[in-house]
Each structure stands twice: as structure tokens, then as C-alpha cells.
């Protein structure tokens, strides 16, 4: 069997291969060219969007300026008063040309003239006042002779302000001109619900000065106005240049002459076409022309209405076009070289196939190598096609609303931080990277694009794993497939630098203005020469000194040093360093002296030469006055402490003495110099000295002391070694952020001696009175009982009183003797573990008869089954004292509640009454001997004043503690705590 003659014919192989290679590289080159052309178109469209954004920003700036000025003038009290006065006059029948309204207009003209002159310097065109719902012109500052005409029906912006009572603004046409307007309604009174009687309007031009704006944008600008719209509204015929081919439109103003050449050649786009972008030639240069329609407020109700004006922006893109053309030539050269290389390889392949036979094996190996090389070359071509500044993609949405990425270029790594393969495998990565606040807007844009199809553009933020939060712009074209799917072909570009620059510029300008205007002081810049000329000074200088900043600007009318206080002038003038920080005095415009703080820093160039000083000055008068008052107050307190009668000692947290007044020197025999900086324990004998150090350590660890705000009796030692008794009260203060302790010391040696004498006297009297009093009480009882015969009724009553008083005197003597035993430590206690509830029940039964005599009822409230270690007799004595006191001070018919409950390892017994409560002044000495709230209580309620003092001593001897809670007028609750005993 013969082989085909074509199998080894190199001409046949070369012809077929050349055709395939030419087709392949032609397709790749064409695809690369289309991609680069798409990028070029995207860049041009992006430049057009930036130009349109800049124009709208300039227009919005004029609108905001008009709104700010209108709001300011619309709230001026004098303007409001005159407009309301005119409203009352018109409603009363005043004529528009009458003398009354003429006077009001003259007053309004005088009041608004300063503002109008200042507005004109900033480009303002109109300042008008209207009256009534029909918008009758009350005053036109730009045309004072034109008034009395009704314009609200032709001015939807004015009609809205007069009927809705809202501050409105926008692009509008008035009687004199068209431009950015802001209108503020004026009400009949300050009430937000009052009638709207007029409005104030401020007007600026459509755009700022085009030459200045063109210089900022580095572009040419032109403004076309709709002649029909202006002729319909303006009183005067609109002026402008009638361009060829643009009937109905006038060239109002322009910044560069190219627009005239384009108009002559009729190359300009039609204004009726709306937004347009095209490339034009002029003077051998290429320009990108962007047409931006400017709609007035009436377009809100009629979107199909022609724009009031059209702005034209053109920018020289000659260099960019040349670069694009060079890139296209390089592209053709690149693919031509690639094709030539591939063609050469094909020739080699054909030559190797021709030598098949003995060299078959070698030929096959070389063919495989050539195939691999060809594949690498193709891959390299694809990589070159993907090396674009962004990501080219294809996104598909199935009818079931699931998304998949069909293609993604290598730009995916720069945008999403993921490889194209990862995006193709999982399209959710792209959506998950979208910044959460921007996700709803992106979804809405996708849905809108899927519904409308065609081209679209949107911007949003992405969380890039390496760059953080970045801004991207997506431009895509949507098409619907036969199966109902939607396919997007698009391009994503990183526009973070552009957005960052735009946002940072706006934020920086706003922040600087706000910062300087709100600083509580003066920001300045002055020269470094001997004259110290002021180059800049903020308006805060007027708030500080009363002089405006213009007085100090070179060549100013006033020198800053002229306000210096004479005593501070030389020290301020002598400064000559790079840094200056000083406090000195100024004399303001009212002749007042104020303290200021000044900080400044020198700025030098790269050669070290001084350029200027930047500084800040602020008012510190309040701080200086406060420091002076604090020093005076501290001197006063020191003098007061030094001359107090009682000894006062102040120590720090380490126990070191910081203050030792004159009374302390007399008490302890040390001078202040002897004890300052030494430990307070030097004034205490053992064991108080060691205990004092332990108390300080405990206070430092826990932040609180058990002896604070309490009177304590301690032993102290004088310089001569004499030990004596003192009464100490310790309080805590905070000074300069550090806790300190103040000790008030009083020598009570003499008081203790007198108390000892009193105690001995009471003891002797009690023992001497007890025996005869017992005999008297017994004899009286026998007589009353009839042992000496029948007693007459009158005598029996007197004997009963005598016996009752002798019994009360016996109780007093018993209390005195009990108190003496407790103080002397001679009272014996027999402590046993006993259940508490039976003891409480016994106390109620034993004292119920006493309560019945007073008309009071005892009740047992909450009970806890606990065991306590007590002396039954002494506990019953405490309960009797507490129950009798509660009964005595309870109104007739009330109830006294005895209860117990457990908390932690303690059992608390409470006696609650509903009497008048305990006065605040009596609470500190309620447990002292012979203490009673009022001397009349002895006569009205009875008692010795020793019951609570005895009860306190008895409870403490049983390892408990006693206290009370009371609110005046709501009764009192006396309680005592005892340790609970385990019954295991």
C-alpha cells in the first residue's frame, strides 16, 4: 500500500501551517487590539465622568454658597422685622408706591446693602425679597426700581418655598438672569406654625468664572444657554454668540477659542442630545470634548424638558492619542514578530518531516519539542493579552439566579487577591469581597443592568486581602442569551488613588476650616526677622483681644507687642530660639488684663535657613486665676490648721508625718521639724505601735480602714516618755492624686480621771442605797397588803405611788450595778449552745404583760432554725430591754415584730417598731450610758438611759454585735448578730 503523497510533501505542510498560523495570530492580534481599544474607550469615558463631576461640584458649590447666604440673611432679626412690617402694611391696604412701603424698602435697602456689597465681591447676581403666596417682588437689590410684579406662578422654586415653607435651592431662571438660586421662606412670627408672609432669594451665576475654573481643571470651558427658555422668562433679551448649526442656543461665555472653530465647522454635538463625548481636532491638536447638560428645577416635573444650559469641557489629549497609536504599532510589530517566529518554526518542522525515514525518531522528538514551544508561545500571547491595568471578565447569571465566572484575566489578583482559576471555580469570592455597606447598591445595579441590558457603570469598594479597602469602577455590557441567561462582558479598574485624592482633598479642606474656626485660641504665622511681621492670623484674635485679625496683618495698623503688659514686654521680646513656650499678660481692647499661653515653633528649609514661625495663642486667664486662688486657699488652710486648738496630724499612706500643728507640738512636746518625714508610730507606745503598722498595711491593701470616721481611745507617748490617753478620729482625704489620713488628737487624761471619779461615786451610792431601799420597798408592800391594819383609800393611793417609785429606783440601782460589773469585767457569763426560736418565744411571753399595759401587741415574725452560743439569762435581759423600748415608743394599737434570719455564718435577731424613729442628732450616742433622745423622755416614757448601753456590752461579751436602722417618722429596727453554731 502506497502512502499518500501529501504525508511527506513539505510544501503541502508548509502551506496549510502558514495559513493556520496566520489565522491564529491574526485572531490573537485582533483580540489584543480590541481589548486595548476598549481600555482606551474606558479611559476616555472615565475622563469625561471626572470632568462632569468637577463641573457639577463647581455648580453645587455655588448653590451651597447661595443657600448659606440666604439662610443667614433670612434669619437676620432686622430683615425679618421689616418684612413682617411690610406684610402688615400691605394687608392694611398700603399702596406699593405709597410712602409707607417706600420707607420700608429704603430701610431694607440700608440693612441689606453691606451684605449685598460683600456678596457681589463673591460673584452674587441677585438678592430679592418677595411678599405673599403670589411672590410679589418687594425689593430687588440688583434692580431697586423693579418691584410690585408677581412671579411665583412662573417660578416653581419660589412657589414651593412660599407654599411648603421649606428652604429650597437649585438651578432656576429669574426675571434678570439664570443661575443657582436659594430661597428661604419668611414667617409672620418666630413660631414654626405661623403664616408664611414672604421669602428671601439669593442668586449666583450658573457656573463660576470659566477662566479660573478652566485653569483649575486644566481644560477649556464653554457655556451654551437655551435662548427660548431665557426669552420666555427674562425681561431683557438674552445676550450671547449665535453659533452655526446650533439654532435656539447661544454661547454665553467660553475660556478657550477652539470652540469657535468647532462651531464654524459644525463639529459640536447637538445640545438636545444631552450628555455626549467626542474627540475633535483644532490647531493640529486633539481634544476630548464632553457635553454636560445642566437642568433647572422645572426638569424635576418634566424629565423630557430640554436643559436650561449645556456646559462644554474639552481637554488636550494629543499626547495620549500619540501614545495609543504607538502602542498599536508596537502591538502589530509584536504579533508580526510572533508570527514570523512561528513561521520559522513551521519551516523547521516541514524540513524535519521531509527527513523522515532513518531520522524518524529524531524527527518525532523534535516535533514534540516544537509543539511544546508553540504551546508556550500561545500561552505567552494570552498572558500579554491579559496584562492590562485591571481585570477583564465574563459573568453569567443562569435563569435560576446562580452566578458563574466564565473568564477572568490575571488582573483578578490585583483586584480581589485571588487567581482567575479561583474566581472561575467559585464566583461567590467576588461578591464576598464587596464592602458590606456597598453590597445593596451593587445588587441593585446588577438587577438594573439585567433588566435594561446594554452598557452600564458603577463604583463600589472591595476588601482586598493585601491592600485593604479599595475603590473599583466596573463597566460592563449585558446581553441576554437564548436560554434566558444574562451574560456580562466587562472591565474592572482600581480607582483608589482617584477616589482617595478626591475624598482626602474635600475632607482636608473641611477639616482645616472647621479646625481653625473652632479652635479656642489664635493660630498665626510670623516672619523670623526682627520686625516679627504677621503673615497670617486666625479670627480667634478678635475673640481674644477685641481687635480684628486685619489690624495685625502686614502692613498692619497695630503691632502685637503693643498689647503686652509692660511687666512682660522685655521677657517676650528677648526670645530667640526655635521653640517658644511662655505665659504672659495682654491688655485687650476694653482695657482688661488677661493671661495667655503662647507656643510656637520655627520652620526651616532644607538648608537650615529660618523661614517663619508657626504658633498658637490661647486664653489661660481662668487657669491663672484658679492657680492663684488655690495658692491663697492652701495658705489659708495651713494657717487654720496651725492655729486649731486640737492637735492635727496628717500622714501619707506610708505612715510618714507631713503636717504637725502647734497644738500637736504642745501635746506631744515635739517641734514640727523633729517629726516631719518620720513614722507616726514614734508617738505611740507598744503594743499600739505594732498594731498601727498592721492597720496601715491592711488599709493600703483593701483601700479602706475599720477605724475611719470613728472616735477611738488610745495610748500615746510624749517626748519625755510620759504615756497618756488620747481620743483619736481619723479621716481620709485626697490631695494631688494621693490618699492621705488626717488625725484629730485630743488629750483626754483629765476627762478619764473625772469619769473614774464619777464611776466610783455611782458605785458607792448604788451599794449604800440598795439595802435601805429594799427595806423601804418591802415595808411599803406589807402596809399596802394590810399587815398593819386596813389602810384608808387616800393613804393607799399615796403608798402605791411611793412603792412604784421605790421599785423604779431599785431598777435604776440594778442597772447601775450591772453597768459597773460589765465595765470592771466582773460579770460572769455561762455560755451554752441553745436553739434560738424557743428563746425568742420565751421573751415574747415574759414581756407581753408590759406591752398590754401600753396597748401594744408583740408578734413573732420570720424565724430561722439556728443554734447560738449564749447565756440564756443575759440574752433574755437584752431582749427585754429591746422589746420594752419598742413598746414604749410605739403608738397605742401598733404591733412590735420580733424576727430572726440567717446571713452567712451569722444569725440576726430584729425588733421592729413603727414609732417616731430615732432623731439624726441622737444616733451617734444612742448606745452611750445615760443617753436619751430628749430629757422629757424620762418623764413621758420612763427609763434610766442605761438599757441600750448594757445590752451592747452583753451582746459583745457573747461574741456578737448590735446596731439599728431607722427612718424618721417610720419607726426603728434594733438588731443584734450572733455567730451560728453547727449542730453536727
XYZ file of N, CA, C and O in Angstrom, residues 27 31 39 84 128 138 227 340 458 521 524 582 652 722 743 790 828 922 926 952:
80
model
N -6.146 36.374 14.652
C -7.209 36.429 15.673
C -6.682 36.981 16.990
O -7.312 37.822 17.645
N -7.860 40.411 18.711
C -8.418 40.400 20.076
C -7.653 41.363 20.984
O -8.235 42.102 21.777
N -10.034 49.446 26.460
C -9.416 50.151 27.593
C -9.303 51.639 27.305
O -9.550 52.500 28.158
N -41.975 91.624 57.974
C -43.249 91.457 58.679
C -43.991 92.773 58.781
O -45.231 92.819 58.708
N -33.151 89.267 46.435
C -34.514 89.722 46.260
C -35.356 89.350 47.473
O -35.086 88.354 48.153
N -40.928 92.526 46.492
C -40.911 93.633 47.445
C -39.669 94.496 47.257
O -39.731 95.720 47.350
N -31.878 79.713 24.410
C -32.388 81.058 24.145
C -33.902 81.114 24.345
O -34.432 82.100 24.887
N 6.255 35.615 12.607
C 7.483 35.254 11.897
C 8.223 34.138 12.617
O 8.760 33.207 11.991
N -20.693 51.358 37.451
C -20.944 51.575 38.873
C -19.626 51.537 39.618
O -18.623 50.989 39.123
N -8.620 79.639 70.465
C -7.430 80.458 70.542
C -7.096 81.032 69.181
O -7.944 81.158 68.305
N -1.353 81.475 64.189
C -0.668 82.549 63.475
C 0.576 82.015 62.797
O 1.083 80.941 63.101
N 5.558 80.194 76.513
C 5.603 81.174 77.583
C 4.192 81.628 77.929
O 3.299 81.648 77.078
N 0.876 60.380 105.230
C 0.629 59.775 103.915
C 0.345 58.291 104.075
O 0.255 57.783 105.208
N 6.310 60.145 128.900
C 5.050 60.013 129.641
C 3.985 59.415 128.723
O 3.786 59.856 127.608
N -5.496 62.957 111.265
C -5.811 62.525 112.617
C -6.080 63.716 113.513
O -5.242 64.623 113.616
N -56.017 47.844 158.177
C -56.635 48.365 156.963
C -56.122 49.784 156.694
O -56.056 50.609 157.590
N -20.163 37.522 135.360
C -19.888 36.167 134.867
C -20.910 35.775 133.804
O -22.065 36.191 133.853
N -29.292 62.153 117.582
C -29.139 61.253 118.731
C -28.469 59.939 118.347
O -28.044 59.178 119.221
N -26.448 56.820 120.869
C -27.592 56.054 121.348
C -27.175 54.908 122.256
O -27.922 54.497 123.148
N -25.585 46.477 124.721
C -24.404 46.455 123.851
C -23.272 45.673 124.494
O -22.617 44.835 123.858
